Amino acid sequence: MGKRVLILANGDSPSASLLARLSATHDLILATDGAAHYALEHGIEPHIVCGDFDSVHLERVQSVLPHTEFVTTPNQDRADLEKALHLARERGAESVTITGAAGGRVDHLLANFILLLQYHTEFSLRIVDDASEVRAISEGAETLLNTTPGDTISLISPSGNARVSLTGVQWVLEDYLLPTGTMGVSNVAISEQVAVKVQGGTLFLCHLPLVLTK
């Protein structure tokens, strides 16, 4: 059976409550470089810390994490988060959740979301923070979201070739060719489940729970 892997990216720290919830539902916790610091601050002990170790106080972290595996990934052709995805794949990941991916440099933020497009066909993959969950989905995918009426559901087509059906929302779509732009942004859930079916292309699916966006 494949592992559920949680990757802590070295961006803005998620809340202690989100980290606790995510760590309790994943089999393997992998911190990228400096993310080890906020993990420790919130009482999370990652199973693996990986990266080129240019943003972590390595000796300090090693001293307080004697049972953690430290994996050096010095390849400068890829960022630490992408190298962490490769490591997760090597360790048998079936699903991967990334948190701590927001904040910091805008180029890093954009690259983090592009990784969803690149790797979502290899395993179930999502980026989660305290206000949202984002995933990429492609042709043939049928996704059922558990929602609360009032939740925001946004669909973003990066290349303009996504055909999608969307139900359980205020503005229903049926085999709709979603153009690149903002047309699919800020739909609203009107039921406890929202169904998304992709008939062609690839899109970003963003779920912003009402309770977190007020």
PDB file of N, CA and C in Angstrom, residues 95-146:
ATOM      1  N   SER A  95       0.013   9.293  -2.159  1.00  0.00           N
ATOM      2  CA  SER A  95      -0.570  10.632  -2.117  1.00  0.00           C
ATOM      3  C   SER A  95       0.397  11.550  -1.392  1.00  0.00           C
ATOM      4  N   VAL A  96       0.408  12.821  -1.811  1.00  0.00           N
ATOM      5  CA  VAL A  96       1.310  13.811  -1.222  1.00  0.00           C
ATOM      6  C   VAL A  96       0.521  15.079  -0.928  1.00  0.00           C
ATOM      7  N   THR A  97       0.651  15.560   0.293  1.00  0.00           N
ATOM      8  CA  THR A  97       0.104  16.850   0.691  1.00  0.00           C
ATOM      9  C   THR A  97       1.266  17.786   0.971  1.00  0.00           C
ATOM     10  N   ILE A  98       1.225  18.974   0.382  1.00  0.00           N
ATOM     11  CA  ILE A  98       2.251  19.994   0.615  1.00  0.00           C
ATOM     12  C   ILE A  98       1.635  21.118   1.423  1.00  0.00           C
ATOM     13  N   THR A  99       2.310  21.541   2.476  1.00  0.00           N
ATOM     14  CA  THR A  99       1.890  22.720   3.216  1.00  0.00           C
ATOM     15  C   THR A  99       3.100  23.612   3.443  1.00  0.00           C
ATOM     16  N   GLY A 100       2.849  24.866   3.795  1.00  0.00           N
ATOM     17  CA  GLY A 100       3.957  25.810   3.933  1.00  0.00           C
ATOM     18  C   GLY A 100       4.496  26.283   2.600  1.00  0.00           C
ATOM     19  N   ALA A 101       3.685  26.195   1.543  1.00  0.00           N
ATOM     20  CA  ALA A 101       4.164  26.534   0.193  1.00  0.00           C
ATOM     21  C   ALA A 101       3.930  27.989  -0.167  1.00  0.00           C
ATOM     22  N   ALA A 102       3.200  28.726   0.658  1.00  0.00           N
ATOM     23  CA  ALA A 102       2.889  30.118   0.348  1.00  0.00           C
ATOM     24  C   ALA A 102       3.881  31.060   1.028  1.00  0.00           C
ATOM     25  N   GLY A 103       3.824  32.326   0.630  1.00  0.00           N
ATOM     26  CA  GLY A 103       4.683  33.330   1.239  1.00  0.00           C
ATOM     27  C   GLY A 103       6.047  33.396   0.583  1.00  0.00           C
ATOM     28  N   GLY A 104       6.837  34.371   1.000  1.00  0.00           N
ATOM     29  CA  GLY A 104       8.188  34.499   0.468  1.00  0.00           C
ATOM     30  C   GLY A 104       8.199  35.026  -0.953  1.00  0.00           C
ATOM     31  N   ARG A 105       9.144  34.575  -1.738  1.00  0.00           N
ATOM     32  CA  ARG A 105       9.340  35.078  -3.094  1.00  0.00           C
ATOM     33  C   ARG A 105       8.229  34.627  -4.035  1.00  0.00           C
ATOM     34  N   VAL A 106       7.773  35.563  -4.864  1.00  0.00           N
ATOM     35  CA  VAL A 106       6.669  35.260  -5.758  1.00  0.00           C
ATOM     36  C   VAL A 106       7.067  34.223  -6.797  1.00  0.00           C
ATOM     37  N   ASP A 107       8.346  34.204  -7.237  1.00  0.00           N
ATOM     38  CA  ASP A 107       8.753  33.200  -8.224  1.00  0.00           C
ATOM     39  C   ASP A 107       8.702  31.803  -7.623  1.00  0.00           C
ATOM     40  N   HIS A 108       9.063  31.696  -6.339  1.00  0.00           N
ATOM     41  CA  HIS A 108       8.949  30.395  -5.668  1.00  0.00           C
ATOM     42  C   HIS A 108       7.486  29.971  -5.562  1.00  0.00           C
ATOM     43  N   LEU A 109       6.613  30.925  -5.235  1.00  0.00           N
ATOM     44  CA  LEU A 109       5.191  30.606  -5.106  1.00  0.00           C
ATOM     45  C   LEU A 109       4.622  30.098  -6.429  1.00  0.00           C
ATOM     46  N   LEU A 110       4.924  30.798  -7.523  1.00  0.00           N
ATOM     47  CA  LEU A 110       4.436  30.363  -8.826  1.00  0.00           C
ATOM     48  C   LEU A 110       4.979  28.983  -9.185  1.00  0.00           C
ATOM     49  N   ALA A 111       6.260  28.765  -8.928  1.00  0.00           N
ATOM     50  CA  ALA A 111       6.877  27.474  -9.244  1.00  0.00           C
ATOM     51  C   ALA A 111       6.241  26.354  -8.435  1.00  0.00           C
ATOM     52  N   ASN A 112       5.891  26.641  -7.180  1.00  0.00           N
ATOM     53  CA  ASN A 112       5.263  25.614  -6.336  1.00  0.00           C
ATOM     54  C   ASN A 112       3.945  25.142  -6.937  1.00  0.00           C
ATOM     55  N   PHE A 113       3.142  26.082  -7.459  1.00  0.00           N
ATOM     56  CA  PHE A 113       1.868  25.682  -8.041  1.00  0.00           C
ATOM     57  C   PHE A 113       2.050  24.991  -9.393  1.00  0.00           C
ATOM     58  N   ILE A 114       3.090  25.363 -10.131  1.00  0.00           N
ATOM     59  CA  ILE A 114       3.377  24.664 -11.376  1.00  0.00           C
ATOM     60  C   ILE A 114       3.725  23.202 -11.106  1.00  0.00           C
ATOM     61  N   LEU A 115       4.319  22.922  -9.950  1.00  0.00           N
ATOM     62  CA  LEU A 115       4.628  21.531  -9.603  1.00  0.00           C
ATOM     63  C   LEU A 115       3.368  20.680  -9.541  1.00  0.00           C
ATOM     64  N   LEU A 116       2.234  21.285  -9.175  1.00  0.00           N
ATOM     65  CA  LEU A 116       0.974  20.536  -9.197  1.00  0.00           C
ATOM     66  C   LEU A 116       0.665  20.041 -10.603  1.00  0.00           C
ATOM     67  N   LEU A 117       0.873  20.909 -11.591  1.00  0.00           N
ATOM     68  CA  LEU A 117       0.631  20.513 -12.980  1.00  0.00           C
ATOM     69  C   LEU A 117       1.575  19.405 -13.411  1.00  0.00           C
ATOM     70  N   GLN A 118       2.813  19.491 -12.956  1.00  0.00           N
ATOM     71  CA  GLN A 118       3.844  18.570 -13.426  1.00  0.00           C
ATOM     72  C   GLN A 118       3.716  17.173 -12.823  1.00  0.00           C
ATOM     73  N   TYR A 119       3.290  17.096 -11.560  1.00  0.00           N
ATOM     74  CA  TYR A 119       3.373  15.815 -10.849  1.00  0.00           C
ATOM     75  C   TYR A 119       2.023  15.207 -10.451  1.00  0.00           C
ATOM     76  N   HIS A 120       0.903  15.867 -10.748  1.00  0.00           N
ATOM     77  CA  HIS A 120      -0.364  15.364 -10.228  1.00  0.00           C
ATOM     78  C   HIS A 120      -0.810  14.067 -10.876  1.00  0.00           C
ATOM     79  N   THR A 121      -0.233  13.717 -12.026  1.00  0.00           N
ATOM     80  CA  THR A 121      -0.600  12.442 -12.650  1.00  0.00           C
ATOM     81  C   THR A 121       0.201  11.269 -12.079  1.00  0.00           C
ATOM     82  N   GLU A 122       1.240  11.551 -11.278  1.00  0.00           N
ATOM     83  CA  GLU A 122       2.056  10.484 -10.694  1.00  0.00           C
ATOM     84  C   GLU A 122       1.477   9.978  -9.380  1.00  0.00           C
ATOM     85  N   PHE A 123       0.883  10.868  -8.606  1.00  0.00           N
ATOM     86  CA  PHE A 123       0.223  10.496  -7.351  1.00  0.00           C
ATOM     87  C   PHE A 123      -0.763  11.602  -6.992  1.00  0.00           C
ATOM     88  N   SER A 124      -1.679  11.294  -6.116  1.00  0.00           N
ATOM     89  CA  SER A 124      -2.608  12.314  -5.636  1.00  0.00           C
ATOM     90  C   SER A 124      -1.800  13.421  -4.976  1.00  0.00           C
ATOM     91  N   LEU A 125      -2.031  14.678  -5.391  1.00  0.00           N
ATOM     92  CA  LEU A 125      -1.162  15.771  -4.963  1.00  0.00           C
ATOM     93  C   LEU A 125      -1.993  17.021  -4.713  1.00  0.00           C
ATOM     94  N   ARG A 126      -1.731  17.680  -3.590  1.00  0.00           N
ATOM     95  CA  ARG A 126      -2.449  18.910  -3.264  1.00  0.00           C
ATOM     96  C   ARG A 126      -1.563  19.830  -2.439  1.00  0.00           C
ATOM     97  N   ILE A 127      -1.856  21.127  -2.500  1.00  0.00           N
ATOM     98  CA  ILE A 127      -1.232  22.117  -1.641  1.00  0.00           C
ATOM     99  C   ILE A 127      -2.303  22.640  -0.692  1.00  0.00           C
ATOM    100  N   VAL A 128      -2.004  22.594   0.595  1.00  0.00           N
ATOM    101  CA  VAL A 128      -2.976  22.968   1.626  1.00  0.00           C
ATOM    102  C   VAL A 128      -2.373  24.052   2.509  1.00  0.00           C
ATOM    103  N   ASP A 129      -3.182  25.071   2.817  1.00  0.00           N
ATOM    104  CA  ASP A 129      -2.796  26.017   3.853  1.00  0.00           C
ATOM    105  C   ASP A 129      -4.012  26.252   4.750  1.00  0.00           C
ATOM    106  N   ASP A 130      -3.935  27.235   5.623  1.00  0.00           N
ATOM    107  CA  ASP A 130      -5.021  27.422   6.589  1.00  0.00           C
ATOM    108  C   ASP A 130      -6.302  27.952   5.966  1.00  0.00           C
ATOM    109  N   ALA A 131      -6.247  28.436   4.742  1.00  0.00           N
ATOM    110  CA  ALA A 131      -7.435  29.016   4.118  1.00  0.00           C
ATOM    111  C   ALA A 131      -7.872  28.311   2.852  1.00  0.00           C
ATOM    112  N   SER A 132      -7.090  27.338   2.365  1.00  0.00           N
ATOM    113  CA  SER A 132      -7.434  26.785   1.055  1.00  0.00           C
ATOM    114  C   SER A 132      -6.780  25.433   0.810  1.00  0.00           C
ATOM    115  N   GLU A 133      -7.322  24.763  -0.199  1.00  0.00           N
ATOM    116  CA  GLU A 133      -6.721  23.549  -0.748  1.00  0.00           C
ATOM    117  C   GLU A 133      -6.734  23.674  -2.264  1.00  0.00           C
ATOM    118  N   VAL A 134      -5.597  23.407  -2.886  1.00  0.00           N
ATOM    119  CA  VAL A 134      -5.472  23.538  -4.339  1.00  0.00           C
ATOM    120  C   VAL A 134      -4.900  22.243  -4.902  1.00  0.00           C
ATOM    121  N   ARG A 135      -5.476  21.797  -5.982  1.00  0.00           N
ATOM    122  CA  ARG A 135      -4.932  20.636  -6.694  1.00  0.00           C
ATOM    123  C   ARG A 135      -5.081  20.859  -8.192  1.00  0.00           C
ATOM    124  N   ALA A 136      -4.321  20.134  -8.971  1.00  0.00           N
ATOM    125  CA  ALA A 136      -4.483  20.122 -10.420  1.00  0.00           C
ATOM    126  C   ALA A 136      -5.198  18.836 -10.795  1.00  0.00           C
ATOM    127  N   ILE A 137      -6.130  18.926 -11.728  1.00  0.00           N
ATOM    128  CA  ILE A 137      -6.848  17.739 -12.191  1.00  0.00           C
ATOM    129  C   ILE A 137      -6.912  17.771 -13.711  1.00  0.00           C
ATOM    130  N   SER A 138      -6.885  16.584 -14.303  1.00  0.00           N
ATOM    131  CA  SER A 138      -6.809  16.464 -15.762  1.00  0.00           C
ATOM    132  C   SER A 138      -7.928  15.602 -16.315  1.00  0.00           C
ATOM    133  N   GLU A 139      -7.960  15.528 -17.626  1.00  0.00           N
ATOM    134  CA  GLU A 139      -8.986  14.780 -18.347  1.00  0.00           C
ATOM    135  C   GLU A 139      -9.197  13.392 -17.750  1.00  0.00           C
ATOM    136  N   GLY A 140     -10.459  13.068 -17.511  1.00  0.00           N
ATOM    137  CA  GLY A 140     -10.819  11.778 -16.945  1.00  0.00           C
ATOM    138  C   GLY A 140     -11.016  11.803 -15.448  1.00  0.00           C
ATOM    139  N   ALA A 141     -10.593  12.879 -14.795  1.00  0.00           N
ATOM    140  CA  ALA A 141     -10.703  12.960 -13.339  1.00  0.00           C
ATOM    141  C   ALA A 141     -12.125  13.340 -12.933  1.00  0.00           C
ATOM    142  N   GLU A 142     -12.623  12.667 -11.901  1.00  0.00           N
ATOM    143  CA  GLU A 142     -13.892  13.011 -11.279  1.00  0.00           C
ATOM    144  C   GLU A 142     -13.627  13.189  -9.791  1.00  0.00           C
ATOM    145  N   THR A 143     -13.837  14.394  -9.301  1.00  0.00           N
ATOM    146  CA  THR A 143     -13.505  14.731  -7.921  1.00  0.00           C
ATOM    147  C   THR A 143     -14.764  15.154  -7.183  1.00  0.00           C
ATOM    148  N   LEU A 144     -14.945  14.604  -5.971  1.00  0.00           N
ATOM    149  CA  LEU A 144     -16.086  14.945  -5.130  1.00  0.00           C
ATOM    150  C   LEU A 144     -15.556  15.642  -3.890  1.00  0.00           C
ATOM    151  N   LEU A 145     -15.930  16.909  -3.704  1.00  0.00           N
ATOM    152  CA  LEU A 145     -15.481  17.691  -2.559  1.00  0.00           C
ATOM    153  C   LEU A 145     -16.563  17.719  -1.490  1.00  0.00           C
ATOM    154  N   ASN A 146     -16.169  17.503  -0.242  1.00  0.00           N
ATOM    155  CA  ASN A 146     -17.079  17.715   0.879  1.00  0.00           C
ATOM    156  C   ASN A 146     -17.051  19.206   1.216  1.00  0.00           C
TER     157      ASN A 146
END
